[in-house]
């Protein structure tokens, strides 16, 4: 039983999918496939990768440094909105979160600073602010990922293929210019890990295109759904604003300092552990919107739960919606957003029923970074602005266009909203987000709750 994760294995599938998406060379593929499932011991690129990237993403100095860059970027992106403005909500969040995330990970030489790269990565952006001619040649990498994953010929995914090649070219330059040396502990660890395993430089760049998928694709949609649900539910919005009010501090400048009357500081480190309703809302968004399908390869005949014979070579698929929308587990209101559902004092039958970040040996290592970023963005937004949907009512949004490989899908259609500074929060106030040193984690997955219960 303890070796079930090897019998129903993820690394061989992960390696195959990465090779298809990245278009890596035979040399790199052979390295990736060597001892891919760890049958000969704890060595090999695939087996040691998770361990290599775990420390920089786990609460501690590496993660704090990434969070500081991210918080500063998010603060200045919202600082630019000084009066009432109309936005396409997902488009706005996607652009700002993509920049904040990639600046934190890749540092000053972040290839995503170029809007062509951002738009190459995401599906065609309809923002009025974006110069559409940039899209003509290099779009739809993310859109065509499913075809790349399936290993379809280039002719099926010409646009996506071109976009991947552009991304690869930029990452080659980034690594040749030693951009990673100015980047986060995460990118340094990923680079070092590849070098240790003698991966050629162009393939390191190719692997980074797949890395960017893990880093980017779920945070923006999750952030979008959280903002959408909070603004469309007055009680959730009120509860979260009240909670956040307790981690704000104010400094009045009396005699005007620069152009600001006072500074309001949001203590993000404190918010991570003292805002259970915001955390519960984030978990509820992942429960309600996650469409991820965890997939495992059956390495040998195996009887699951003394009941089901799984034949060698088969594939096991574990769809999150099945786990997340079972009325027997979640109650009769399983299909609606309940911002209090995950509060510690609310009864839940089985803590591992929530799999928003997966679980066990493949539990998402980026969950602390992603959750902190979503917290920072959402907290600043709801504290500073009121929001109205165009037409005055919040419409139901669908996600029917979601691709099979996605975990948190974006809405099929973007939402036009107007954002208005809240009464009392005018342009003379400077906002800051404070990230102090922290080794505390947010109890976001069942495994985190267990870890927090362990004595030090
Ligand atoms: C809201 C945002 C995110 C969500 C919902 C999410 C969700 C998930 C899920 C469900 C898995 C497990 C897949 C499986 O078991 O089949 C996973 C794996 C992974 N995630 Fe995330 N993720 C997010 C953000 C991030 C970020 C920001 C990073 C990196 C900084 C990241 C890095 C990874 C990696 C590397 C894996 C693969 C782990 C392995 O090798 O086993 N994720 N994620």
Coordinates of N, CA, C and O in Angstrom, one line a residue, residues 26-170:
X26 N 16.3 14.6 -28.0 CA 16.4 13.2 -27.6 C 17.3 13.1 -26.4 O 17.1 12.3 -25.5
X27 N 18.4 13.9 -26.4 CA 19.4 13.9 -25.2 C 18.6 14.2 -24.0 O 18.7 13.4 -23.0
X28 N 17.8 15.2 -24.0 CA 17.1 15.6 -22.8 C 16.0 14.6 -22.4 O 15.9 14.2 -21.2
X29 N 15.4 14.1 -23.4 CA 14.3 13.1 -23.1 C 14.9 11.8 -22.5 O 14.3 11.2 -21.6
X30 N 16.1 11.4 -23.0 CA 16.7 10.2 -22.4 C 17.0 10.4 -20.9 O 16.8 9.6 -20.1
X31 N 17.5 11.7 -20.6 CA 17.8 12.0 -19.2 C 16.5 11.9 -18.4 O 16.5 11.4 -17.3
X32 N 15.5 12.5 -19.0 CA 14.2 12.6 -18.2 C 13.6 11.2 -18.0 O 13.0 10.9 -16.9
X33 N 13.9 10.3 -18.9 CA 13.3 9.0 -18.8 C 14.1 8.0 -18.0 O 13.7 6.9 -17.8
X34 N 15.3 8.4 -17.6 CA 16.2 7.5 -16.8 C 15.7 7.3 -15.4 O 15.5 8.4 -14.7
X35 N 15.4 6.1 -15.0 CA 14.8 5.8 -13.7 C 13.7 6.8 -13.4 O 13.5 7.3 -12.3
X36 N 12.8 6.9 -14.4 CA 11.7 7.9 -14.3 C 10.8 7.7 -13.1 O 10.2 8.7 -12.6
X37 N 10.6 6.4 -12.7 CA 9.6 6.2 -11.6 C 10.3 5.8 -10.3 O 9.7 5.4 -9.4
X38 N 11.7 6.0 -10.3 CA 12.4 5.7 -9.1 C 12.5 4.3 -8.7 O 12.8 4.0 -7.5
X39 N 12.3 3.3 -9.7 CA 12.4 1.9 -9.3 C 13.8 1.5 -8.9 O 13.9 0.5 -8.1
X40 N 14.8 2.2 -9.3 CA 16.2 1.9 -8.9 C 16.7 2.7 -7.8 O 17.9 2.7 -7.6
X41 N 15.9 3.5 -7.2 CA 16.3 4.3 -6.0 C 16.0 5.8 -6.3 O 15.4 6.1 -7.3
X42 N 16.4 6.6 -5.3 CA 16.0 8.0 -5.3 C 17.0 8.8 -6.1 O 17.9 9.5 -5.5
X43 N 17.0 8.7 -7.4 CA 17.9 9.4 -8.2 C 17.3 9.6 -9.6 O 16.3 9.0 -9.9
X44 N 17.9 10.5 -10.4 CA 17.3 10.7 -11.7 C 16.6 12.1 -11.8 O 16.1 12.5 -10.7
X45 N 16.5 12.7 -12.9 CA 16.0 14.0 -13.1 C 14.5 14.1 -12.5 O 14.2 14.9 -11.7
X46 N 13.7 13.2 -13.0 CA 12.2 13.3 -12.7 C 12.0 13.1 -11.2 O 11.2 13.8 -10.5
X47 N 12.7 12.1 -10.6 CA 12.5 11.7 -9.2 C 13.0 12.8 -8.3 O 12.4 13.1 -7.2
X48 N 14.1 13.5 -8.6 CA 14.6 14.5 -7.6 C 14.1 15.9 -7.9 O 14.4 16.8 -7.1
X49 N 13.4 16.1 -9.0 CA 12.9 17.5 -9.3 C 12.1 18.1 -8.2 O 12.3 19.2 -7.8
X50 N 11.1 17.3 -7.8 CA 10.2 17.8 -6.7 C 11.0 18.3 -5.5 O 10.7 19.4 -4.9
X51 N 12.0 17.4 -5.1 CA 12.7 17.8 -3.9 C 13.6 19.1 -4.2 O 13.7 19.9 -3.3
X52 N 14.0 19.2 -5.4 CA 14.9 20.4 -5.7 C 14.1 21.7 -5.6 O 14.6 22.7 -5.1
X53 N 12.8 21.7 -6.0 CA 12.0 22.9 -6.0 C 11.2 23.2 -4.8 O 10.6 24.2 -4.6
X54 N 11.2 22.2 -3.9 CA 10.4 22.3 -2.7 C 10.9 23.4 -1.7 O 10.1 24.3 -1.3
X55 N 12.3 23.4 -1.4 CA 12.7 24.4 -0.4 C 12.4 25.9 -0.8 O 11.8 26.7 0.0
X56 N 12.6 26.3 -2.1 CA 12.3 27.7 -2.4 C 10.8 28.0 -2.4 O 10.5 29.2 -2.3
X57 N 10.0 27.0 -2.5 CA 8.6 27.3 -2.5 C 7.9 27.1 -1.2 O 6.7 27.3 -1.0
X58 N 8.7 26.6 -0.2 CA 8.1 26.3 1.1 C 8.4 27.5 2.0 O 9.3 28.3 1.8
X59 N 7.4 27.8 3.0 CA 7.6 29.0 3.8 C 9.0 29.2 4.3 O 9.6 28.2 4.9
X60 N 9.7 30.3 4.1 CA 11.0 30.6 4.5 C 11.6 31.7 3.6 O 10.8 32.4 2.9
X61 N 12.9 32.0 3.7 CA 13.5 33.2 3.0 C 13.3 33.2 1.5 O 13.0 34.3 1.0
X62 N 13.4 32.1 0.8 CA 13.2 32.1 -0.7 C 11.8 32.6 -1.0 O 11.6 33.4 -1.9
X63 N 10.8 32.0 -0.3 CA 9.4 32.3 -0.6 C 9.1 33.8 -0.2 O 8.5 34.5 -0.9
X64 N 9.7 34.2 0.9 CA 9.5 35.6 1.4 C 10.0 36.6 0.3 O 9.4 37.6 0.0
X65 N 11.2 36.2 -0.3 CA 11.8 37.2 -1.3 C 10.8 37.2 -2.5 O 10.6 38.3 -3.0
X66 N 10.3 36.1 -2.9 CA 9.4 36.1 -4.1 C 8.1 36.9 -3.7 O 7.6 37.7 -4.5
X67 N 7.6 36.7 -2.5 CA 6.4 37.4 -2.1 C 6.6 38.9 -2.1 O 5.7 39.6 -2.4
X68 N 7.8 39.3 -1.7 CA 8.1 40.8 -1.6 C 8.0 41.4 -3.0 O 7.4 42.4 -3.2
X69 N 8.6 40.8 -4.0 CA 8.6 41.3 -5.3 C 7.1 41.3 -5.8 O 6.6 42.3 -6.3
X70 N 6.4 40.2 -5.6 CA 5.1 40.0 -6.0 C 4.2 41.1 -5.4 O 3.4 41.8 -6.1
X71 N 4.3 41.3 -4.1 CA 3.5 42.3 -3.4 C 3.7 43.7 -3.9 O 2.8 44.5 -4.1
X72 N 5.0 44.0 -4.2 CA 5.3 45.4 -4.7 C 4.7 45.6 -6.0 O 4.1 46.6 -6.3
X73 N 4.7 44.6 -6.9 CA 4.1 44.7 -8.2 C 2.6 44.8 -8.2 O 2.0 45.6 -8.9
X74 N 2.0 44.0 -7.3 CA 0.5 44.1 -7.2 C 0.1 45.5 -6.7 O -0.8 46.1 -7.2
X75 N 0.9 46.0 -5.7 CA 0.5 47.3 -5.1 C 0.6 48.3 -6.2 O -0.3 49.1 -6.4
X76 N 1.7 48.3 -7.0 CA 1.8 49.4 -8.0 C 0.8 49.2 -9.1 O 0.4 50.2 -9.7
X77 N 0.4 48.0 -9.4 CA -0.6 47.8 -10.5 C -1.9 48.4 -10.1 O -2.6 49.0 -10.9
X78 N -2.3 48.2 -8.8 CA -3.6 48.8 -8.4 C -3.5 50.3 -8.1 O -4.5 51.0 -8.2
X79 N -2.2 50.7 -7.8 CA -2.0 52.1 -7.5 C -2.3 53.0 -8.8 O -2.7 54.1 -8.7
X80 N -2.2 52.4 -9.9 CA -2.5 53.1 -11.2 C -3.9 53.5 -11.4 O -4.3 54.4 -12.1
X81 N -4.8 52.8 -10.6 CA -6.3 53.1 -10.7 C -6.6 54.2 -9.7 O -6.7 53.9 -8.5
X82 N -6.8 55.4 -10.2 CA -7.0 56.5 -9.2 C -8.4 57.0 -9.3 O -8.9 57.7 -8.4
X83 N -9.1 56.7 -10.4 CA -10.5 57.2 -10.4 C -11.3 56.0 -11.0 O -10.8 54.9 -11.3
X84 N -12.6 56.2 -11.2 CA -13.5 55.2 -11.7 C -13.0 54.7 -13.1 O -12.7 55.5 -14.0
X85 N -12.9 53.4 -13.3 CA -12.4 52.9 -14.6 C -13.2 51.6 -14.9 O -13.7 50.9 -14.1
X86 N -13.3 51.4 -16.2 CA -14.1 50.2 -16.7 C -13.0 49.2 -17.2 O -12.1 49.6 -17.9
X87 N -13.2 47.9 -16.9 CA -12.2 46.9 -17.2 C -12.9 45.6 -17.7 O -14.1 45.4 -17.3
X88 N -12.2 44.9 -18.5 CA -12.5 43.5 -18.6 C -11.8 42.8 -17.5 O -10.6 42.8 -17.4
X89 N -12.6 42.2 -16.6 CA -12.0 41.8 -15.3 C -10.9 40.7 -15.5 O -9.8 40.8 -14.9
X90 N -11.2 39.6 -16.2 CA -10.2 38.5 -16.3 C -9.0 39.0 -17.1 O -7.9 38.7 -16.6
X91 N -9.2 39.8 -18.1 CA -8.1 40.3 -18.9 C -7.2 41.1 -18.0 O -5.9 41.0 -18.0
X92 N -7.7 42.0 -17.1 CA -7.0 42.8 -16.2 C -6.2 42.0 -15.2 O -5.0 42.1 -15.1
X93 N -6.9 41.0 -14.6 CA -6.2 40.2 -13.6 C -5.1 39.4 -14.2 O -4.0 39.2 -13.7
X94 N -5.4 38.8 -15.4 CA -4.5 37.9 -16.1 C -3.2 38.7 -16.3 O -2.1 38.2 -16.0
X95 N -3.3 39.9 -16.8 CA -2.1 40.7 -17.2 C -1.3 41.0 -16.0 O -0.1 40.9 -15.9
X96 N -2.0 41.5 -14.9 CA -1.3 42.0 -13.8 C -0.7 40.9 -13.0 O 0.5 41.0 -12.5
X97 N -1.4 39.8 -12.8 CA -0.9 38.6 -12.1 C 0.2 37.9 -12.8 O 1.2 37.5 -12.2
X98 N 0.1 37.9 -14.1 CA 1.2 37.3 -14.9 C 2.5 38.1 -14.7 O 3.6 37.5 -14.5
X99 N 2.4 39.4 -14.8 CA 3.6 40.2 -14.6 C 4.2 40.1 -13.2 O 5.4 39.9 -13.0
X100 N 3.3 40.1 -12.2 CA 3.8 40.0 -10.8 C 4.4 38.7 -10.5 O 5.5 38.6 -9.9
X101 N 3.8 37.6 -11.0 CA 4.3 36.3 -10.8 C 5.6 36.1 -11.5 O 6.6 35.6 -10.9
X102 N 5.7 36.5 -12.8 CA 6.9 36.2 -13.5 C 8.1 37.1 -13.1 O 9.2 36.7 -13.1
X103 N 7.8 38.3 -12.7 CA 8.9 39.2 -12.1 C 9.4 38.5 -10.8 O 10.6 38.6 -10.6
X104 N 8.5 38.0 -10.0 CA 9.0 37.3 -8.8 C 9.8 36.1 -9.1 O 10.8 35.9 -8.4
X105 N 9.5 35.4 -10.1 CA 10.2 34.1 -10.3 C 11.5 34.4 -11.2 O 12.6 33.9 -10.8
X106 N 11.3 35.2 -12.2 CA 12.5 35.3 -13.2 C 13.4 36.5 -12.9 O 14.5 36.6 -13.5
X107 N 12.9 37.5 -12.1 CA 13.8 38.6 -11.8 C 13.8 39.7 -12.8 O 12.9 39.7 -13.7
X108 N 14.9 40.6 -12.8 CA 14.9 41.8 -13.7 C 14.8 41.4 -15.2 O 14.4 42.2 -16.0
X109 N 15.4 40.3 -15.5 CA 15.4 40.0 -17.0 C 14.2 39.1 -17.4 O 14.3 38.4 -18.4
X110 N 13.2 39.2 -16.6 CA 12.0 38.4 -16.9 C 11.5 38.5 -18.3 O 11.2 39.6 -18.8
X111 N 11.5 37.4 -19.1 CA 11.1 37.5 -20.5 C 9.6 37.9 -20.7 O 9.3 38.4 -21.7
X112 N 8.8 37.8 -19.6 CA 7.4 38.1 -19.7 C 7.2 39.6 -19.6 O 6.0 40.1 -19.7
X113 N 8.3 40.4 -19.4 CA 8.1 41.9 -19.4 C 7.7 42.3 -20.8 O 7.1 43.4 -21.0
X114 N 8.0 41.5 -21.8 CA 7.6 41.9 -23.2 C 6.1 41.4 -23.4 O 5.8 40.2 -23.3
X115 N 5.2 42.3 -23.7 CA 3.8 42.0 -23.9 C 3.6 40.9 -25.0 O 2.6 40.1 -24.9
X116 N 4.4 40.8 -25.9 CA 4.3 39.8 -27.0 C 4.4 38.4 -26.3 O 3.7 37.5 -26.7
X117 N 5.3 38.3 -25.3 CA 5.5 37.0 -24.7 C 4.3 36.7 -23.8 O 3.8 35.5 -23.8
X118 N 3.7 37.7 -23.1 CA 2.5 37.4 -22.3 C 1.4 36.9 -23.2 O 0.7 35.9 -22.9
X119 N 1.2 37.6 -24.3 CA 0.1 37.3 -25.2 C 0.4 36.0 -26.0 O -0.6 35.4 -26.4
X120 N 1.6 35.7 -26.2 CA 1.9 34.4 -26.8 C 1.5 33.3 -25.9 O 1.1 32.2 -26.3
X121 N 1.7 33.5 -24.6 CA 1.4 32.5 -23.7 C -0.1 32.3 -23.5 O -0.6 31.2 -23.5
X122 N -0.8 33.4 -23.3 CA -2.2 33.3 -23.1 C -3.0 33.3 -24.4 O -2.4 33.9 -25.4
X123 N -4.1 32.9 -24.4 CA -5.0 33.0 -25.6 C -5.3 34.5 -25.9 O -5.3 35.3 -25.0
X124 N -5.5 34.7 -27.2 CA -5.7 36.1 -27.7 C -6.4 37.0 -26.7 O -7.6 36.7 -26.3
X125 N -5.7 38.0 -26.4 CA -6.2 39.0 -25.4 C -7.1 40.0 -26.1 O -6.7 40.5 -27.2
X126 N -8.3 40.4 -25.6 CA -9.1 41.3 -26.3 C -9.1 42.7 -25.7 O -9.9 43.5 -26.0
X127 N -8.1 42.9 -24.8 CA -8.0 44.2 -24.2 C -7.8 45.4 -25.2 O -7.0 45.3 -26.1
X128 N -8.6 46.4 -24.9 CA -8.4 47.6 -25.8 C -7.0 48.2 -25.7 O -6.5 48.8 -26.6
X129 N -6.4 48.0 -24.5 CA -5.1 48.6 -24.3 C -4.0 47.8 -25.1 O -2.9 48.2 -25.1
X130 N -4.3 46.6 -25.6 CA -3.3 45.8 -26.2 C -3.2 46.0 -27.7 O -4.3 46.0 -28.4
X131 N -2.0 46.1 -28.2 CA -1.8 46.3 -29.6 C -2.0 45.0 -30.4 O -1.2 44.1 -30.3
X132 N -3.2 44.8 -31.0 CA -3.6 43.5 -31.5 C -2.7 43.0 -32.6 O -2.6 41.8 -32.9
X133 N -1.9 43.9 -33.3 CA -1.0 43.3 -34.3 C 0.0 42.4 -33.8 O 0.5 41.5 -34.5
X134 N 0.3 42.5 -32.5 CA 1.3 41.6 -31.8 C 0.8 40.2 -31.8 O 1.6 39.2 -31.7
X135 N -0.5 40.0 -32.0 CA -1.1 38.7 -31.8 C -1.0 37.9 -33.1 O -1.1 36.6 -33.1
X136 N -0.9 38.5 -34.2 CA -1.1 37.8 -35.5 C -0.2 36.6 -35.6 O -0.7 35.6 -36.1
X137 N 1.0 36.7 -35.2 CA 1.9 35.6 -35.5 C 2.1 34.6 -34.3 O 2.0 33.4 -34.5
X138 N 2.2 35.1 -33.1 CA 2.5 34.3 -32.0 C 1.5 34.2 -31.0 O 1.5 34.8 -29.9
X139 N 0.4 33.5 -31.2 CA -0.6 33.4 -30.2 C -0.9 32.0 -29.9 O -0.4 31.1 -30.5
X140 N -1.7 31.8 -28.9 CA -2.4 30.5 -28.6 C -1.4 29.4 -28.2 O -1.6 28.2 -28.5
X141 N -0.4 29.7 -27.4 CA 0.4 28.6 -26.8 C -0.5 27.8 -25.8 O -0.6 26.6 -25.9
X142 N -1.0 28.6 -24.9 CA -1.8 28.0 -23.9 C -3.0 27.3 -24.5 O -3.4 26.2 -24.1
X143 N -3.6 27.9 -25.5 CA -4.8 27.4 -26.1 C -4.5 26.0 -26.8 O -5.4 25.1 -26.8
X144 N -3.3 25.9 -27.3 CA -3.0 24.7 -28.1 C -2.3 23.6 -27.2 O -1.9 22.6 -27.8
X145 N -2.2 23.9 -25.9 CA -1.4 23.0 -25.1 C -2.0 21.5 -25.2 O -1.2 20.6 -25.2
X146 N -3.3 21.4 -25.2 CA -3.9 20.1 -25.3 C -3.4 19.3 -26.5 O -3.0 18.1 -26.3
X147 N -3.3 20.0 -27.6 CA -2.8 19.2 -28.8 C -1.3 18.9 -28.7 O -0.9 17.8 -29.0
X148 N -0.6 19.8 -28.1 CA 0.9 19.5 -27.8 C 1.0 18.3 -26.9 O 1.8 17.4 -27.1
X149 N 0.2 18.3 -25.8 CA 0.2 17.3 -24.8 C 0.0 15.9 -25.5 O 0.6 14.9 -25.1
X150 N -1.0 15.9 -26.4 CA -1.3 14.6 -27.1 C -0.3 14.2 -28.1 O -0.4 13.2 -28.8
X151 N 0.7 15.1 -28.3 CA 1.7 14.8 -29.3 C 1.3 14.8 -30.7 O 1.8 14.2 -31.6
X152 N 0.2 15.7 -31.0 CA -0.2 15.8 -32.4 C 0.8 16.5 -33.3 O 1.6 17.3 -32.8
X153 N 0.8 16.2 -34.6 CA 1.9 16.8 -35.4 C 1.7 18.3 -35.4 O 0.7 18.9 -35.2
X154 N 2.9 19.0 -35.8 CA 2.9 20.4 -35.8 C 1.8 21.1 -36.6 O 1.3 22.1 -36.2
X155 N 1.4 20.4 -37.7 CA 0.4 21.0 -38.6 C -0.9 21.2 -37.8 O -1.7 22.1 -38.2
X156 N -1.2 20.5 -36.8 CA -2.4 20.6 -36.0 C -2.4 21.8 -35.1 O -3.4 22.3 -34.7
X157 N -1.2 22.2 -34.7 CA -1.1 23.2 -33.7 C -0.1 24.3 -34.1 O 0.8 24.7 -33.4
X158 N -0.2 24.7 -35.4 CA 0.8 25.6 -36.0 C 1.0 26.9 -35.1 O 2.2 27.2 -34.7
X159 N -0.1 27.5 -34.7 CA 0.0 28.7 -33.9 C 0.7 28.5 -32.5 O 1.6 29.2 -32.1
X160 N 0.3 27.4 -31.9 CA 0.8 27.1 -30.6 C 2.3 26.7 -30.7 O 3.1 27.1 -29.8
X161 N 2.6 26.0 -31.7 CA 4.0 25.6 -31.9 C 4.9 26.8 -32.1 O 5.9 26.9 -31.5
X162 N 4.4 27.8 -32.9 CA 5.2 29.0 -33.1 C 5.4 29.7 -31.8 O 6.5 30.3 -31.5
X163 N 4.3 29.8 -31.0 CA 4.4 30.5 -29.8 C 5.4 29.9 -28.8 O 6.2 30.5 -28.2
X164 N 5.4 28.5 -28.8 CA 6.3 27.8 -28.0 C 7.7 28.1 -28.4 O 8.6 28.3 -27.6
X165 N 8.0 28.1 -29.7 CA 9.3 28.4 -30.2 C 9.8 29.8 -29.8 O 10.9 30.0 -29.5
X166 N 8.9 30.7 -29.9 CA 9.2 32.1 -29.5 C 9.6 32.1 -28.0 O 10.6 32.7 -27.6
X167 N 8.8 31.5 -27.2 CA 9.0 31.4 -25.7 C 10.4 30.8 -25.5 O 11.2 31.3 -24.7
X168 N 10.7 29.7 -26.2 CA 11.9 29.0 -26.0 C 13.1 29.9 -26.3 O 14.1 30.0 -25.6
X169 N 13.0 30.6 -27.4 CA 14.0 31.5 -27.9 C 14.4 32.6 -26.8 O 15.5 32.8 -26.5
X170 N 13.3 33.1 -26.2 CA 13.5 34.1 -25.2 C 14.1 33.5 -23.9 O 14.9 34.2 -23.2

